[in-house]
Amino acid sequence: MNAQFKKGSLELCVLSFIKREEQYGYQLAQNIGKYINIADGTLYPLLRRLVKEGYVDSHFKESTGGPARKYYNLTAEGNAHLESIHEEWKVYTKAVNQLLEDTH
Amino acid sequence: MTKNEFLKDLENELMQLSSTVRNDILNEYENHINEGMEDGESEEAAVSTLGDPSSIAKEILSVEDVEERDEAPEYVAMQSNLMQNIDPKEINVIDIKGDFLTVEIRNGTTFEMDFQSAGEQGEFSHGVDGDKLLFRHNSKNAKKIHFNILGFIRNRNYRSDKLTIVWPETLTDLKIRTDKGAVTLNGLTAKKFDVGADLGGVKVENIVGVIGEFTSDMGAVTVKDSGFDDLKLSTDMGKIKVDNVVANDQSYSTNMGAIDIKNAQPDSNITAHTDMGSINVVYNDKPTVTQIVANTKMGKVLNQLENYIVENPEYTSRYTTSMGSISIH
């Protein structure tokens, strides 16, 4: 699948899952993987960026029989940002679909 | 690719990050691989779902880069005392170059740095280049005043800018060059000292080093209570004063000034030469394995240790002057 599409929409996908439920990296990779095929490794730089931008927070939670896991949750700014890019996505994909219909 | 190979590759590409950030990142990837294996995947498969370490590193660096650039500019223009970017433990070399600059560096528990301008607002910059801390100074004063030697010595109005550093760690190299300004060092330890003050004097106390070279054209050079393997002092017109210095090889030379050595180390190679000045040496103790030689063309030699013959000298101390007198006790 086209790399540009994936890159552009990954943030939307990540924030959407994190909004539904706070989760750790591996969990997130499994969730997204059910829908689209991504290189799991690209999630962590993205998550770091989202934390720096203040859209996401992280905290460690002990897990039974393993090391503590770093959980990611959405902040208020993150929630607002998600709504905004979700809206943009809807508008943009609707426009592109229309263009394709009109030209084919 | 195994888990360790992946983590090693990734680690190598993230070396420019701080170890805290780098380890945080590596831990997340390691945990991810472990979770995959716990889910029943093979190590190879769990690693391959991550993707290629190089591309991951590139993305991480581009994310971390933004913050690094904002927080830590490399070069800071003076006059400010922005010391938080400098960690003395990571610095091995200090290199100072100034024209109208007095430098004072002493030992202390915490790193301090202060620059005081004598009013003319010289240009002063400092920066860190790897393990080197650099200072560069250009004084506007130097360009305005026509210098002559007597003017400098007489005229207290010629005040230099002053750099004061309190340094808590040892160094491999300390290099200082100042045209007009004195240098004072106290309580420092470094492998190599290379200090030159043209017009000002050099004063060194409680210093430990392997190699020490202290030079002043016009000023006096004084070294006290210090130890080296190899010590070299030279001045054209100034006086050389040495007091309680321990060094295997000592070389003192001045053209017009006098050489005054107190509490001299009995067994060592001391070579002292002055053209026009006098040499005065007082030993702590009688040398046991050193031959003492004193020569002057025109002056008097008073060598109280002259008749002290040593069988197989390990060391030779040689005192020579063209026109002055020599006195050895």
Short mmCIF file of C-alpha atoms in Angstrom, two decimals:
data_model
loop_
_atom_site.label_atom_id
_atom_site.label_comp_id
_atom_site.label_asym_id
_atom_site.label_seq_id
_atom_site.Cartn_x
_atom_site.Cartn_y
_atom_site.Cartn_z
CA MET A 1 0.00 0.00 0.00
CA ASN A 2 1.19 3.54 -0.75
CA ALA A 3 3.63 4.80 1.89
CA GLN A 4 2.46 8.39 1.65
CA PHE A 5 -1.11 7.46 2.47
CA LYS A 6 0.00 5.47 5.48
CA LYS A 7 2.27 8.19 6.79
CA GLY A 8 -0.33 10.90 6.44
CA SER A 9 -3.06 8.96 8.24
CA LEU A 10 -1.11 7.14 10.94
CA GLU A 11 -1.47 9.96 13.43
CA LEU A 12 -5.24 9.89 12.96
CA CYS A 13 -5.30 6.13 13.53
CA VAL A 14 -3.07 6.27 16.61
CA LEU A 15 -5.00 9.05 18.28
CA SER A 16 -8.30 7.33 17.52
CA PHE A 17 -7.28 4.14 19.31
CA ILE A 18 -5.73 5.97 22.23
CA LYS A 19 -8.90 7.99 22.65
CA ARG A 20 -10.95 4.82 22.89
CA GLU A 21 -8.60 3.29 25.50
CA GLU A 22 -5.21 4.15 26.96
CA GLN A 23 -2.75 1.52 25.74
CA TYR A 24 0.90 0.56 25.47
CA GLY A 25 2.89 0.44 22.24
CA TYR A 26 2.58 -3.25 21.47
CA GLN A 27 -1.16 -3.17 22.09
CA LEU A 28 -1.52 -0.19 19.75
CA ALA A 29 0.47 -2.00 17.05
CA GLN A 30 -1.81 -5.04 17.31
CA ASN A 31 -4.95 -2.87 17.14
CA ILE A 32 -3.85 -0.92 14.07
CA GLY A 33 -2.49 -4.09 12.49
CA LYS A 34 -6.00 -5.51 12.32
CA TYR A 35 -6.85 -2.82 9.78
CA ILE A 36 -3.66 -1.78 8.03
CA ASN A 37 -0.21 -3.27 7.62
CA ILE A 38 2.42 -1.03 9.18
CA ALA A 39 6.02 -1.35 10.38
CA ASP A 40 5.43 -1.39 14.15
CA GLY A 41 8.73 0.40 14.69
CA THR A 42 7.39 3.63 13.24
CA LEU A 43 4.82 3.92 16.02
CA TYR A 44 7.31 4.82 18.74
CA PRO A 45 8.85 7.90 17.07
CA LEU A 46 5.31 9.04 16.32
CA LEU A 47 4.25 8.51 19.94
CA ARG A 48 7.31 10.45 21.15
CA ARG A 49 6.40 13.33 18.87
CA LEU A 50 2.79 13.32 20.07
CA VAL A 51 4.01 13.47 23.68
CA LYS A 52 6.34 16.39 22.86
CA GLU A 53 3.47 18.18 21.16
CA GLY A 54 1.32 17.71 24.25
CA TYR A 55 -1.36 15.64 22.55
CA VAL A 56 -0.50 12.48 24.42
CA ASP A 57 0.75 11.67 27.91
CA SER A 58 2.65 8.59 29.02
CA HIS A 59 2.94 6.79 32.32
CA PHE A 60 4.32 3.49 33.53
CA LYS A 61 2.08 0.76 34.90
CA GLU A 62 3.31 -2.40 36.55
CA SER A 63 2.39 -5.58 34.76
CA THR A 64 2.14 -9.03 36.26
CA GLY A 65 5.24 -11.10 35.61
CA GLY A 66 7.00 -8.60 33.34
CA PRO A 67 8.59 -5.16 33.20
CA ALA A 68 6.48 -2.02 33.68
CA ARG A 69 4.71 -0.97 30.51
CA LYS A 70 4.58 2.56 29.16
CA TYR A 71 0.92 3.47 28.62
CA TYR A 72 -0.20 6.32 26.38
CA ASN A 73 -3.37 8.35 26.95
CA LEU A 74 -4.95 11.31 25.21
CA THR A 75 -4.73 14.81 26.69
CA ALA A 76 -7.41 17.49 26.32
CA GLU A 77 -5.31 19.16 23.60
CA GLY A 78 -4.92 15.76 21.96
CA ASN A 79 -8.66 15.26 21.94
CA ALA A 80 -9.22 18.64 20.31
CA HIS A 81 -6.45 17.94 17.79
CA LEU A 82 -7.98 14.55 16.93
CA GLU A 83 -11.38 16.08 16.25
CA SER A 84 -9.79 18.67 14.04
CA ILE A 85 -7.74 16.24 11.91
CA HIS A 86 -10.62 13.77 11.76
CA GLU A 87 -12.78 16.51 10.32
CA GLU A 88 -10.07 17.46 7.81
CA TRP A 89 -9.78 13.80 6.80
CA LYS A 90 -13.47 13.50 6.17
CA VAL A 91 -13.59 16.66 4.09
CA TYR A 92 -10.46 15.76 2.16
CA THR A 93 -11.34 12.15 1.37
CA LYS A 94 -14.84 13.19 0.31
CA ALA A 95 -13.33 15.73 -2.09
CA VAL A 96 -10.85 13.21 -3.52
CA ASN A 97 -13.57 10.59 -3.97
CA GLN A 98 -15.69 13.10 -5.80
CA LEU A 99 -12.77 14.02 -8.05
CA LEU A 100 -12.23 10.34 -8.91
CA GLU A 101 -15.88 9.86 -9.72
CA ASP A 102 -15.94 12.94 -11.93
CA THR A 103 -12.83 11.93 -13.84
CA HIS A 104 -13.50 8.23 -14.35
CA MET B 1 17.91 -10.41 12.60
CA THR B 2 18.01 -11.26 16.31
CA LYS B 3 16.67 -9.03 19.06
CA ASN B 4 20.17 -8.09 20.18
CA GLU B 5 21.31 -7.34 16.63
CA PHE B 6 18.33 -5.05 16.11
CA LEU B 7 18.86 -3.24 19.41
CA LYS B 8 22.62 -2.90 18.81
CA ASP B 9 22.05 -1.46 15.32
CA LEU B 10 19.47 0.95 16.63
CA GLU B 11 21.66 1.99 19.57
CA ASN B 12 24.59 2.77 17.29
CA GLU B 13 22.50 5.16 15.23
CA LEU B 14 21.18 6.99 18.26
CA MET B 15 24.49 7.89 19.88
CA GLN B 16 23.94 11.61 19.44
CA LEU B 17 21.06 11.45 21.89
CA SER B 18 21.58 11.64 25.62
CA SER B 19 21.89 8.23 27.26
CA THR B 20 18.65 8.76 29.20
CA VAL B 21 16.61 9.37 26.06
CA ARG B 22 18.41 6.65 24.11
CA ASN B 23 17.87 4.01 26.80
CA ASP B 24 14.21 4.96 27.16
CA ILE B 25 13.74 4.37 23.44
CA LEU B 26 15.70 1.10 23.35
CA ASN B 27 13.69 -0.24 26.27
CA GLU B 28 10.43 0.35 24.45
CA TYR B 29 11.65 -1.58 21.42
CA GLU B 30 13.01 -4.41 23.53
CA ASN B 31 9.71 -4.69 25.40
CA HIS B 32 7.83 -4.70 22.10
CA ILE B 33 9.88 -7.63 20.82
CA ASN B 34 9.46 -9.51 24.11
CA GLU B 35 5.68 -9.00 24.03
CA GLY B 36 5.62 -10.40 20.49
CA MET B 37 7.55 -13.48 21.58
CA GLU B 38 5.22 -13.97 24.54
CA ASP B 39 2.33 -13.90 22.09
CA GLY B 40 3.89 -16.89 20.38
CA GLU B 41 5.92 -15.22 17.64
CA SER B 42 9.49 -16.30 16.94
CA GLU B 43 12.27 -13.85 17.79
CA GLU B 44 12.96 -13.24 14.06
CA ALA B 45 9.29 -12.52 13.34
CA ALA B 46 8.85 -10.26 16.35
CA VAL B 47 11.92 -8.27 15.27
CA SER B 48 10.90 -8.04 11.63
CA THR B 49 7.48 -6.52 12.42
CA LEU B 50 9.35 -3.48 13.70
CA GLY B 51 10.97 -2.68 10.39
CA ASP B 52 14.45 -1.51 9.56
CA PRO B 53 16.56 -0.01 12.42
CA SER B 54 18.08 2.69 10.18
CA SER B 55 14.74 4.13 9.08
CA ILE B 56 13.48 4.02 12.65
CA ALA B 57 16.61 5.84 13.87
CA LYS B 58 16.16 8.50 11.21
CA GLU B 59 12.62 9.18 12.33
CA ILE B 60 13.58 9.27 15.98
CA LEU B 61 16.41 11.71 15.32
CA SER B 62 14.15 14.01 13.39
CA VAL B 63 11.71 14.06 16.32
CA GLU B 64 14.36 14.48 19.02
CA ASP B 65 16.31 16.98 16.92
CA VAL B 66 13.70 19.65 17.21
CA GLU B 67 13.90 19.71 20.97
CA GLU B 68 17.74 19.43 21.05
CA ARG B 69 18.18 22.46 18.84
CA ASP B 70 15.87 24.54 20.98
CA GLU B 71 17.54 23.64 24.23
CA ALA B 72 21.24 23.63 23.55
CA PRO B 73 22.80 26.16 21.19
CA GLU B 74 26.47 25.40 20.88
CA TYR B 75 28.02 28.83 20.84
CA VAL B 76 26.98 31.51 23.19
CA ALA B 77 27.96 35.10 22.74
CA MET B 78 29.20 36.84 25.87
CA GLN B 79 28.45 38.91 27.89
CA SER B 80 26.34 36.31 29.56
CA ASN B 81 27.07 33.70 32.12
CA LEU B 82 25.30 30.78 30.45
CA MET B 83 27.13 27.96 32.13
CA GLN B 84 24.36 25.39 32.19
CA ASN B 85 25.43 23.93 28.84
CA ILE B 86 28.88 23.10 30.13
CA ASP B 87 29.61 19.98 32.18
CA PRO B 88 33.17 20.14 33.50
CA LYS B 89 33.32 16.32 33.69
CA GLU B 90 33.00 16.13 29.91
CA ILE B 91 35.69 18.74 29.26
CA ASN B 92 39.31 17.65 28.87
CA VAL B 93 40.81 20.70 27.20
CA ILE B 94 40.49 24.40 27.94
CA ASP B 95 41.87 26.72 25.28
CA ILE B 96 41.88 30.47 25.87
CA LYS B 97 43.06 33.08 23.42
CA GLY B 98 42.75 36.77 24.10
CA ASP B 99 44.48 39.99 23.36
CA PHE B 100 43.82 42.36 26.22
CA LEU B 101 42.74 39.73 28.68
CA THR B 102 43.72 38.84 32.22
CA VAL B 103 43.00 35.23 33.06
CA GLU B 104 42.58 33.73 36.49
CA ILE B 105 41.76 30.05 36.92
CA ARG B 106 41.55 28.40 40.27
CA ASN B 107 40.35 25.15 41.70
CA GLY B 108 36.98 24.96 43.43
CA THR B 109 34.06 22.63 44.15
CA THR B 110 31.65 23.99 41.56
CA PHE B 111 32.22 25.34 38.09
CA GLU B 112 32.01 29.11 37.85
CA MET B 113 32.80 31.45 35.05
CA ASP B 114 32.86 35.23 35.04
CA PHE B 115 33.85 37.74 32.41
CA GLN B 116 34.33 41.36 33.30
CA SER B 117 34.92 43.94 30.70
CA ALA B 118 37.07 46.94 31.55
CA GLY B 119 34.50 49.18 29.98
CA GLU B 120 35.39 48.94 26.33
CA GLN B 121 33.14 45.90 25.78
CA GLY B 122 35.55 43.54 24.14
CA GLU B 123 34.19 40.77 21.96
CA PHE B 124 34.19 37.61 23.96
CA SER B 125 32.82 34.27 22.90
CA HIS B 126 33.04 30.80 24.25
CA GLY B 127 31.91 27.47 22.99
CA VAL B 128 32.22 23.76 23.43
CA ASP B 129 33.67 21.61 20.67
CA GLY B 130 33.53 17.97 21.72
CA ASP B 131 35.62 17.78 24.88
CA LYS B 132 37.20 21.20 24.38
CA LEU B 133 36.05 24.39 26.05
CA LEU B 134 37.18 27.36 23.98
CA PHE B 135 37.35 31.05 24.79
CA ARG B 136 38.16 33.71 22.20
CA HIS B 137 38.60 37.35 23.05
CA ASN B 138 39.14 40.49 21.01
CA SER B 139 39.45 43.74 22.80
CA LYS B 140 38.52 47.03 21.20
CA ASN B 141 41.05 48.58 23.58
CA ALA B 142 43.95 46.91 21.87
CA LYS B 143 43.19 48.57 18.61
CA LYS B 144 42.80 52.05 20.06
CA ILE B 145 45.89 52.33 22.20
CA HIS B 146 49.35 52.60 20.76
CA PHE B 147 51.36 50.38 22.91
CA ASN B 148 54.82 50.83 24.11
CA ILE B 149 56.41 48.82 26.84
CA LEU B 150 56.95 51.62 29.31
CA GLY B 151 53.45 52.89 28.78
CA PHE B 152 52.05 49.52 29.68
CA ILE B 153 54.15 49.08 32.75
CA ARG B 154 53.59 52.59 34.07
CA ASN B 155 50.07 53.23 33.06
CA ARG B 156 47.40 51.60 35.20
CA ASN B 157 44.79 53.03 32.87
CA TYR B 158 45.47 50.23 30.48
CA ARG B 159 43.11 47.84 32.16
CA SER B 160 42.41 44.56 30.51
CA ASP B 161 39.19 42.60 30.44
CA LYS B 162 39.19 39.77 32.94
CA LEU B 163 38.13 36.15 32.68
CA THR B 164 37.81 34.24 35.95
CA ILE B 165 37.12 30.53 36.03
CA VAL B 166 36.62 28.20 38.98
CA TRP B 167 37.24 24.69 37.74
CA PRO B 168 36.41 21.53 39.74
CA GLU B 169 37.88 18.82 37.50
CA THR B 170 41.24 17.86 36.05
CA LEU B 171 42.20 18.44 32.42
CA THR B 172 44.42 16.89 29.80
CA ASP B 173 45.38 20.24 28.29
CA LEU B 174 45.24 23.83 29.46
CA LYS B 175 46.32 26.34 26.84
CA ILE B 176 46.29 30.07 27.35
CA ARG B 177 47.58 32.83 25.10
CA THR B 178 47.07 36.43 26.06
CA ASP B 179 48.85 39.41 24.56
CA LYS B 180 48.34 41.99 27.21
CA GLY B 181 47.15 40.65 30.49
CA ALA B 182 48.40 38.50 33.33
CA VAL B 183 47.66 34.85 33.97
CA THR B 184 47.15 33.40 37.44
CA LEU B 185 46.60 29.69 38.05
CA ASN B 186 45.96 28.11 41.43
CA GLY B 187 45.25 24.58 42.52
CA LEU B 188 44.82 22.99 39.08
CA THR B 189 45.79 19.58 37.79
CA ALA B 190 46.37 18.89 34.11
CA LYS B 191 48.61 16.72 31.95
CA LYS B 192 49.90 19.61 29.90
CA PHE B 193 50.06 23.33 30.67
CA ASP B 194 50.91 25.65 27.82
CA VAL B 195 50.64 29.26 28.96
CA GLY B 196 51.92 32.37 27.27
CA ALA B 197 51.34 35.94 28.36
CA ASP B 198 53.24 38.45 26.27
CA LEU B 199 53.13 41.55 28.36
CA GLY B 200 51.61 40.34 31.56
CA GLY B 201 53.17 38.07 34.12
CA VAL B 202 52.39 34.42 34.80
CA LYS B 203 51.83 33.31 38.35
CA VAL B 204 51.29 29.65 39.13
CA GLU B 205 50.66 28.08 42.52
CA ASN B 206 49.73 24.60 43.79
CA ILE B 207 49.73 23.13 40.32
CA VAL B 208 50.25 19.50 39.39
CA GLY B 209 51.12 18.55 35.83
CA VAL B 210 53.20 16.31 33.61
CA ILE B 211 54.42 19.01 31.25
CA GLY B 212 54.39 22.69 32.13
CA GLU B 213 55.43 25.49 29.80
CA PHE B 214 54.99 29.02 31.07
CA THR B 215 56.23 31.94 29.03
CA SER B 216 56.05 35.68 29.31
CA ASP B 217 57.92 38.11 27.11
CA MET B 218 57.89 41.09 29.38
CA GLY B 219 56.44 39.90 32.60
CA ALA B 220 57.69 37.78 35.46
CA VAL B 221 57.07 34.07 35.68
CA THR B 222 56.54 32.68 39.15
CA VAL B 223 55.90 29.06 40.08
CA LYS B 224 55.32 28.02 43.65
CA ASP B 225 54.47 24.80 45.51
CA SER B 226 53.98 22.81 42.35
CA GLY B 227 55.01 19.50 40.83
CA PHE B 228 55.73 18.42 37.25
CA ASP B 229 57.71 15.86 35.28
CA ASP B 230 58.98 18.50 32.91
CA LEU B 231 58.84 22.24 33.63
CA LYS B 232 59.95 25.00 31.31
CA LEU B 233 59.85 28.69 32.16
CA SER B 234 61.02 31.45 29.91
CA THR B 235 60.86 35.21 29.81
CA ASP B 236 62.76 37.83 27.87
CA MET B 237 62.78 40.67 30.26
CA GLY B 238 61.10 39.44 33.34
CA LYS B 239 62.28 37.64 36.39
CA ILE B 240 61.88 33.94 37.02
CA LYS B 241 60.96 32.91 40.51
CA VAL B 242 60.66 29.32 41.58
CA ASP B 243 59.81 28.25 45.11
CA ASN B 244 59.31 24.70 46.31
CA VAL B 245 58.90 23.11 42.93
CA VAL B 246 59.42 19.42 42.32
CA ALA B 247 60.21 18.32 38.78
CA ASN B 248 62.65 15.89 37.16
CA ASP B 249 63.54 18.27 34.38
CA GLN B 250 63.49 21.99 34.98
CA SER B 251 64.48 24.55 32.39
CA TYR B 252 64.59 28.24 33.19
CA SER B 253 65.70 30.89 30.79
CA THR B 254 65.58 34.65 30.76
CA ASN B 255 67.54 37.18 28.77
CA MET B 256 67.53 40.15 31.01
CA GLY B 257 65.91 39.07 34.17
CA ALA B 258 67.15 37.25 37.22
CA ILE B 259 66.48 33.68 38.19
CA ASP B 260 65.66 33.02 41.79
CA ILE B 261 65.14 29.45 42.95
CA LYS B 262 64.21 28.71 46.53
CA ASN B 263 63.68 25.30 48.13
CA ALA B 264 65.20 23.79 45.05
CA GLN B 265 64.83 20.07 44.53
CA PRO B 266 68.26 18.62 45.21
CA ASP B 267 68.12 15.70 42.80
CA SER B 268 66.84 16.86 39.45
CA ASN B 269 68.01 18.18 36.10
CA ILE B 270 67.85 21.93 36.42
CA THR B 271 69.07 24.02 33.54
CA ALA B 272 68.96 27.71 34.28
CA HIS B 273 70.31 30.35 31.96
CA THR B 274 70.21 34.10 31.91
CA ASP B 275 72.15 36.45 29.67
CA MET B 276 72.31 39.52 31.78
CA GLY B 277 70.71 38.67 35.05
CA SER B 278 71.89 36.86 38.10
CA ILE B 279 71.05 33.39 39.33
CA ASN B 280 70.36 32.61 42.93
CA VAL B 281 69.64 29.06 44.05
CA VAL B 282 68.95 27.74 47.52
CA TYR B 283 68.59 23.99 47.95
CA ASN B 284 66.50 22.31 50.64
CA ASP B 285 68.95 19.57 51.08
CA LYS B 286 72.22 18.41 49.70
CA PRO B 287 71.93 16.67 46.35
CA THR B 288 72.90 13.02 46.46
CA VAL B 289 72.89 11.98 42.81
CA THR B 290 73.21 15.30 41.03
CA GLN B 291 76.21 17.04 39.58
CA ILE B 292 76.03 20.78 39.89
CA VAL B 293 77.76 22.90 37.30
CA ALA B 294 77.89 26.68 37.30
CA ASN B 295 79.44 28.91 34.66
CA THR B 296 79.52 32.58 34.01
CA LYS B 297 81.48 34.55 31.48
CA MET B 298 81.79 37.77 33.33
CA GLY B 299 80.25 37.43 36.74
CA LYS B 300 81.15 35.88 40.04
CA VAL B 301 80.29 32.37 40.99
CA LEU B 302 79.68 31.44 44.55
CA ASN B 303 78.94 27.76 44.64
CA GLN B 304 78.80 26.39 48.13
CA LEU B 305 78.15 22.98 46.74
CA GLU B 306 81.08 23.15 44.37
CA ASN B 307 83.23 20.76 46.26
CA TYR B 308 80.45 18.32 46.62
CA ILE B 309 81.50 15.62 44.19
CA VAL B 310 78.98 13.07 43.19
CA GLU B 311 80.19 9.68 41.99
CA ASN B 312 77.66 8.65 39.41
CA PRO B 313 75.29 11.48 38.92
CA GLU B 314 71.84 10.68 37.65
CA TYR B 315 71.09 14.31 37.24
CA THR B 316 73.01 17.39 36.19
CA SER B 317 72.06 20.85 37.22
CA ARG B 318 73.62 23.50 35.10
CA TYR B 319 73.60 27.20 35.86
CA THR B 320 74.99 29.62 33.31
CA THR B 321 74.94 33.32 32.80
CA SER B 322 76.83 35.59 30.44
CA MET B 323 77.09 38.71 32.47
CA GLY B 324 75.53 38.06 35.82
CA SER B 325 76.63 36.34 38.98
CA ILE B 326 75.67 32.96 40.28
CA SER B 327 75.15 32.03 43.88
CA ILE B 328 74.30 28.49 44.95
CA HIS B 329 73.61 27.37 48.48
#
